[in-house]
Amino acid sequence: MSTVQLQHSQPEPIIQPSRMKKRYVYTMGASHLLNDMMTVGIVPALLPLYKEAFHLTYTQAGIIVLVSYLTSSVMQPVFGYITDKNPKPLALLFGVFLTGLGLSLTGYIHNYYVLLLCVAISGLGSGIFHPESNRAVFLASNGDRGRAQAIYQVGGNSGQALGALIIPLLLLSTGLKGMWLFAIIGVCSIFMVYWMMGWYKEQIVHNSRTKKQIAGQDRPLGMFLLLLTVILRSWVQIGVAGFLPFYLLQKQGMPLHKADMYVFLFLGAGALATYIGGKVSDRVSRKSVVVYSLIASIPFALLLPHVTGLALIATLFLFGFTILSSFAVTVVYGQMLIPSKISMASGLMIGFGVGAGGVGATLFGKISDLYGVNTVMNIFVFLIIIAAIISVFVPSDKRLSVK
């Protein structure tokens, strides 16, 4: 056999697909954990402590969550719009710094309006952090977007769960004077992100040259419908996190440290489901995950005000698992619906969509003042049903391609 024949008989080299940059995705997930622990996680869980320290009504307590979430939610799509045109790597560091600073200061002030200002500073930091961190995850995903976003969102949802857990483990013994802890957490997050800044800056330059983006045309109506779905889901999530302790205290006489463990169970189940839902969405329709997760959560929303003991534990776990399993999915879905603005889409889904839960918290506070916390616990099922109906009309992601 000739040399030429030998050369032709050799198999073609197999080109390996680029893989997700795990260390960068996990770094952003861990930083997301610390950031969300200091905003979405801890602020609703702190309401009983704030309410007692400042002698607040339920409505005033709900306004604290509203301020936190509005400053975060309004700024996320705004900063996303800005950074889509001109990425700001230092926003990662500055964002987590403000988040920790604002929250830690709330333990050392004595005026309700100054409290709202400090909470607003913390929320602003979160609003700055999220769009840029989502861009970093997108660049590190290398096409494995559902899984990468799931890892990132598991960090955020785990932070929410741990925020509730910090109350019984630390703050019930120290009171609000223990809020200095969050300044240290903010500094730790800065160091965590700093080591990857060189890689991230290189990726931004490379991305600007290659124009790496999601294929497809913008679908603003579809994005609007998905955003409504996420807002209603957020109202339920924040409603459970913020008002379940009040409900368990009033109806079952459960002490705060134990009630916060139930909130941790609900959010912890959601963190687990976030990862599973994200992985599944890379293989099946993202729309199916969103629609069926909402439908599956309806029975547990119905049961929640009527069960105790082990049945309550099981109901809360399954409720959190089902309703939050689409958390990462909706972020990727939103990016597919407006592919020309990746960071802005992330800001709308995580920031405006989830942040609008603060509006729900204020509404639930007013309802609790007028009709009791028990009424709030019975509202969740109606919100989920409406969200499920709206989600059916979101354009199918099977028609949206990614490159």
XYZ file of C-alpha atoms in Angstrom:
403
model
C 0.000 0.000 0.000
C 1.422 3.376 -0.980
C 2.097 6.305 1.313
C -0.649 8.269 -0.403
C -3.140 5.498 0.300
C -2.103 5.389 3.944
C -2.640 9.101 4.266
C -6.104 8.910 2.735
C -7.144 5.989 4.930
C -6.564 7.885 8.188
C -9.754 9.072 9.917
C -10.679 12.725 9.906
C -9.786 14.503 13.161
C -12.718 14.934 15.508
C -13.313 18.539 16.438
C -14.323 18.694 20.072
C -17.034 21.221 20.880
C -16.015 24.029 23.185
C -16.873 23.300 26.763
C -18.365 25.412 29.465
C -15.701 27.257 31.478
C -16.736 25.707 34.770
C -14.446 27.628 37.088
C -15.778 30.960 35.883
C -19.401 29.845 35.924
C -19.019 28.465 39.446
C -17.228 31.619 40.571
C -20.110 33.753 39.347
C -22.566 31.329 40.930
C -20.812 31.639 44.305
C -20.694 35.427 44.058
C -24.371 35.398 43.078
C -25.042 33.333 46.211
C -23.456 35.972 48.453
C -25.143 38.862 46.636
C -28.652 37.402 46.771
C -28.192 36.289 50.360
C -27.790 39.991 51.181
C -30.850 41.148 49.209
C -33.582 38.739 48.089
C -32.736 36.228 50.817
C -32.181 38.244 53.963
C -34.410 41.309 53.534
C -37.787 39.461 53.621
C -36.507 37.279 56.472
C -35.485 40.402 58.422
C -38.997 41.864 58.385
C -39.952 40.537 61.854
C -36.764 42.033 63.347
C -37.250 45.357 61.559
C -40.927 45.390 62.510
C -40.105 44.946 66.212
C -37.113 47.318 66.291
C -38.866 50.166 64.465
C -42.434 49.434 65.692
C -43.772 49.070 62.165
C -47.111 48.064 60.697
C -47.264 45.200 58.204
C -47.564 47.760 55.418
C -44.414 49.597 56.532
C -42.575 46.280 56.762
C -43.673 45.436 53.224
C -42.364 48.810 51.990
C -38.864 47.766 53.113
C -38.975 44.860 50.655
C -40.500 47.133 48.026
C -37.609 49.625 48.294
C -35.015 46.850 48.205
C -36.514 45.193 45.162
C -37.424 48.324 43.236
C -33.910 49.769 43.456
C -32.579 46.434 42.313
C -35.240 45.737 39.682
C -35.318 49.203 38.126
C -31.540 49.377 37.873
C -30.948 45.907 36.457
C -32.518 46.487 33.020
C -31.153 50.048 32.969
C -27.602 48.906 33.647
C -28.181 45.982 31.311
C -29.108 48.369 28.512
C -25.997 50.463 29.197
C -23.588 47.537 29.448
C -24.956 45.853 26.316
C -23.386 48.789 24.462
C -20.330 49.217 26.683
C -19.581 46.394 29.161
C -18.351 47.453 32.604
C -16.283 44.683 34.264
C -15.704 46.774 37.395
C -19.477 46.792 37.951
C -19.061 43.272 39.351
C -16.824 44.545 42.151
C -18.659 47.807 42.810
C -22.063 46.095 42.884
C -21.279 43.543 45.597
C -19.499 46.244 47.630
C -22.631 48.434 47.728
C -24.842 45.440 48.484
C -22.867 44.506 51.593
C -22.347 48.106 52.731
C -26.002 49.145 52.534
C -27.320 46.054 54.319
C -24.739 46.162 57.131
C -25.631 49.797 57.901
C -29.263 48.868 58.636
C -28.158 47.403 61.958
C -26.885 50.727 63.279
C -29.510 53.337 62.443
C -32.628 54.343 64.369
C -34.797 56.143 61.818
C -37.216 54.327 59.528
C -36.498 56.567 56.529
C -32.734 56.184 56.925
C -33.380 52.445 57.071
C -35.123 52.665 53.706
C -32.170 54.636 52.299
C -29.669 51.984 53.418
C -31.852 49.232 52.001
C -32.010 51.185 48.731
C -28.190 51.376 48.572
C -27.990 47.623 49.018
C -30.590 47.058 46.317
C -28.762 49.409 43.958
C -25.599 47.342 44.368
C -27.492 44.215 43.416
C -28.927 45.992 40.383
C -25.420 46.904 39.218
C -24.027 43.405 39.804
C -26.600 41.239 38.045
C -26.472 42.321 34.356
C -22.677 42.156 34.184
C -22.511 38.825 35.996
C -25.073 37.387 33.579
C -22.911 38.475 30.673
C -19.926 36.705 32.253
C -21.963 33.496 32.602
C -23.118 33.757 28.985
C -19.535 34.137 27.741
C -18.353 31.227 29.901
C -21.200 28.907 28.862
C -19.895 28.171 25.331
C -23.337 27.075 24.190
C -24.182 25.036 27.303
C -26.455 27.864 28.332
C -29.173 26.098 30.255
C -26.702 24.334 32.516
C -24.518 27.415 33.001
C -27.492 29.600 33.838
C -28.798 26.895 36.185
C -25.490 26.852 38.109
C -25.550 30.647 38.323
C -29.173 30.747 39.460
C -28.684 27.920 41.955
C -26.133 30.217 43.561
C -28.705 33.000 43.783
C -31.506 30.763 45.036
C -29.183 29.098 47.555
C -28.287 32.574 48.773
C -31.967 33.329 49.255
C -32.385 30.161 51.303
C -29.268 30.828 53.383
C -30.450 34.368 54.037
C -33.472 32.947 55.832
C -31.229 30.501 57.719
C -28.945 33.254 59.072
C -31.802 34.657 61.144
C -32.175 31.689 63.551
C -28.452 30.835 63.462
C -27.097 34.297 64.229
C -29.302 37.360 64.219
C -31.869 36.164 66.757
C -29.072 36.082 69.340
C -27.236 39.238 68.247
C -30.184 41.276 67.000
C -29.650 43.853 64.270
C -26.254 44.678 65.788
C -24.958 41.546 64.069
C -25.474 43.087 60.638
C -21.722 43.870 60.444
C -21.397 40.323 59.112
C -22.677 41.434 55.710
C -19.913 44.000 55.245
C -17.443 41.122 55.572
C -19.475 38.995 53.136
C -19.385 41.857 50.617
C -15.599 42.081 50.858
C -15.279 38.301 50.440
C -17.372 38.489 47.286
C -15.111 41.222 45.885
C -12.031 39.026 46.281
C -13.928 36.075 44.816
C -14.704 37.947 41.595
C -11.410 39.841 41.288
C -9.325 36.810 40.255
C -11.361 36.279 37.061
C -11.357 39.895 35.905
C -8.437 39.365 33.487
C -10.233 36.527 31.704
C -13.498 38.471 31.617
C -11.909 41.567 30.047
C -10.292 39.378 27.372
C -13.643 37.735 26.631
C -15.347 41.111 26.235
C -12.748 42.176 23.662
C -13.043 38.837 21.833
C -16.844 38.996 21.924
C -16.865 42.499 20.442
C -14.806 41.210 17.501
C -16.685 37.976 16.860
C -20.145 39.431 17.664
C -21.062 36.325 19.630
C -24.764 36.529 20.327
C -28.043 34.651 20.266
C -29.639 34.192 16.877
C -33.159 35.323 16.084
C -35.321 38.408 16.042
C -36.639 40.321 19.033
C -40.150 39.375 20.161
C -41.215 42.171 22.548
C -44.783 40.887 23.020
C -43.506 37.436 23.943
C -41.033 39.038 26.341
C -43.852 41.051 27.931
C -45.936 37.911 28.515
C -42.965 36.029 29.973
C -42.194 39.010 32.200
C -45.758 39.001 33.556
C -45.393 35.302 34.309
C -42.143 35.880 36.182
C -43.617 38.800 38.153
C -46.529 36.685 39.385
C -44.171 33.819 40.257
C -42.041 36.319 42.153
C -45.034 37.583 44.118
C -45.665 34.057 45.323
C -41.997 33.421 46.150
C -41.568 36.658 48.115
C -44.985 36.272 49.703
C -44.027 32.909 51.171
C -40.544 34.070 52.208
C -41.761 37.272 53.859
C -45.129 36.351 55.372
C -44.905 32.641 56.197
C -43.150 33.400 59.544
C -45.938 35.827 60.514
C -48.545 33.250 59.483
C -46.947 30.384 61.442
C -46.554 32.611 64.495
C -50.186 33.722 64.463
C -51.898 30.473 63.468
C -49.640 27.859 65.057
C -47.761 29.845 67.697
C -44.459 28.846 66.088
C -41.418 30.849 67.283
C -39.501 32.892 64.709
C -36.343 30.762 64.740
C -38.372 27.692 63.804
C -40.541 29.494 61.248
C -37.435 30.713 59.413
C -36.316 27.108 59.048
C -39.526 26.466 57.101
C -38.707 29.400 54.816
C -35.242 27.901 54.326
C -36.889 24.589 53.354
C -39.080 26.286 50.747
C -36.229 28.282 49.188
C -33.732 25.429 49.503
C -36.047 23.158 47.538
C -36.260 25.906 44.928
C -32.471 26.069 44.664
C -32.297 22.326 44.017
C -35.070 22.548 41.443
C -33.389 25.489 39.704
C -30.407 23.328 38.740
C -32.553 20.399 37.630
C -34.900 22.625 35.635
C -31.974 24.332 33.911
C -30.383 21.050 32.861
C -33.688 19.639 31.636
C -34.367 22.789 29.593
C -31.307 22.111 27.411
C -33.032 18.919 26.231
C -36.744 19.757 26.184
C -38.880 22.784 25.461
C -38.216 25.668 27.854
C -41.832 26.707 27.489
C -42.924 23.284 28.740
C -40.750 23.629 31.832
C -42.273 27.034 32.618
C -45.899 26.041 32.019
C -45.833 22.642 33.727
C -43.828 23.848 36.740
C -46.534 26.405 37.440
C -49.342 23.890 36.985
C -47.562 21.362 39.225
C -47.277 23.923 42.045
C -51.037 24.635 42.226
C -51.974 21.701 44.524
C -49.284 22.659 47.051
C -50.384 26.305 47.056
C -53.891 25.059 47.836
C -52.675 22.817 50.668
C -50.333 25.311 52.327
C -52.880 27.127 54.573
C -54.502 23.847 55.659
C -51.664 21.554 56.787
C -49.409 21.260 59.833
C -46.529 19.123 61.046
C -44.939 16.714 58.576
C -47.577 17.525 55.969
C -46.539 21.198 56.112
C -42.865 20.252 55.675
C -43.636 18.074 52.645
C -45.955 20.700 51.153
C -43.422 23.513 51.489
C -40.631 21.418 49.972
C -42.728 20.362 46.979
C -44.180 23.859 46.591
C -40.712 25.424 46.437
C -39.404 22.674 44.160
C -42.170 22.998 41.586
C -42.699 26.738 41.372
C -38.987 27.663 41.313
C -37.814 24.931 38.936
C -38.231 27.363 36.022
C -36.088 30.101 37.599
C -33.003 29.667 35.396
C -35.127 28.649 32.433
C -36.970 31.977 32.263
C -33.668 33.894 32.122
C -32.426 31.919 29.096
C -35.923 32.084 27.588
C -35.961 35.875 27.976
C -32.558 36.160 26.290
C -33.925 34.149 23.376
C -36.940 36.456 23.076
C -34.833 39.628 22.828
C -31.488 38.259 21.563
C -30.103 41.662 20.603
C -29.875 42.713 24.278
C -28.599 39.845 26.425
C -27.817 41.815 29.599
C -31.039 43.814 29.362
C -33.033 40.578 29.008
C -31.310 39.187 32.091
C -32.040 42.417 33.938
C -35.708 42.228 33.043
C -36.057 38.578 34.084
C -34.008 38.626 37.283
C -34.224 42.291 38.126
C -37.562 43.703 37.071
C -39.395 40.382 37.103
C -38.137 39.121 40.442
C -37.738 42.600 41.896
C -41.400 43.302 41.293
C -41.945 40.876 44.151
C -41.399 43.941 46.326
C -44.637 45.390 44.982
C -46.329 42.148 45.942
C -44.790 42.319 49.429
C -46.242 45.794 49.959
C -49.639 44.636 48.707
C -49.521 41.579 50.969
C -48.582 43.817 53.892
C -51.646 45.983 53.317
C -53.877 42.913 52.986
C -52.420 41.536 56.236
C -53.190 44.792 58.061
C -56.783 44.795 56.784
C -57.744 41.126 56.642
C -55.010 39.140 58.404
C -52.000 37.142 57.236
C -54.155 34.057 56.676
C -55.799 35.814 53.708
C -52.403 36.300 52.072
C -51.652 32.588 52.277
C -54.856 31.836 50.368
C -54.092 34.270 47.534
C -51.043 32.452 46.169
C -52.975 29.809 44.260
C -54.881 32.427 42.219
C -51.652 34.191 41.261
C -50.160 30.904 40.060
C -53.208 30.035 37.971
C -53.078 33.435 36.249
C -49.332 33.027 35.629
C -49.853 29.562 34.125
C -52.529 30.868 31.747
C -50.323 33.758 30.596
C -47.323 31.470 30.052
C -49.283 29.377 27.556
C -49.310 32.355 25.152
C -45.544 32.983 25.250
C -43.990 32.086 21.837
C -42.604 28.569 21.714
C -38.842 28.431 22.144
C -38.703 25.662 19.521
C -38.933 28.426 16.932
C -36.020 30.284 18.490
C -32.506 29.110 17.635
C -29.195 29.731 19.326
C -25.791 30.108 17.764
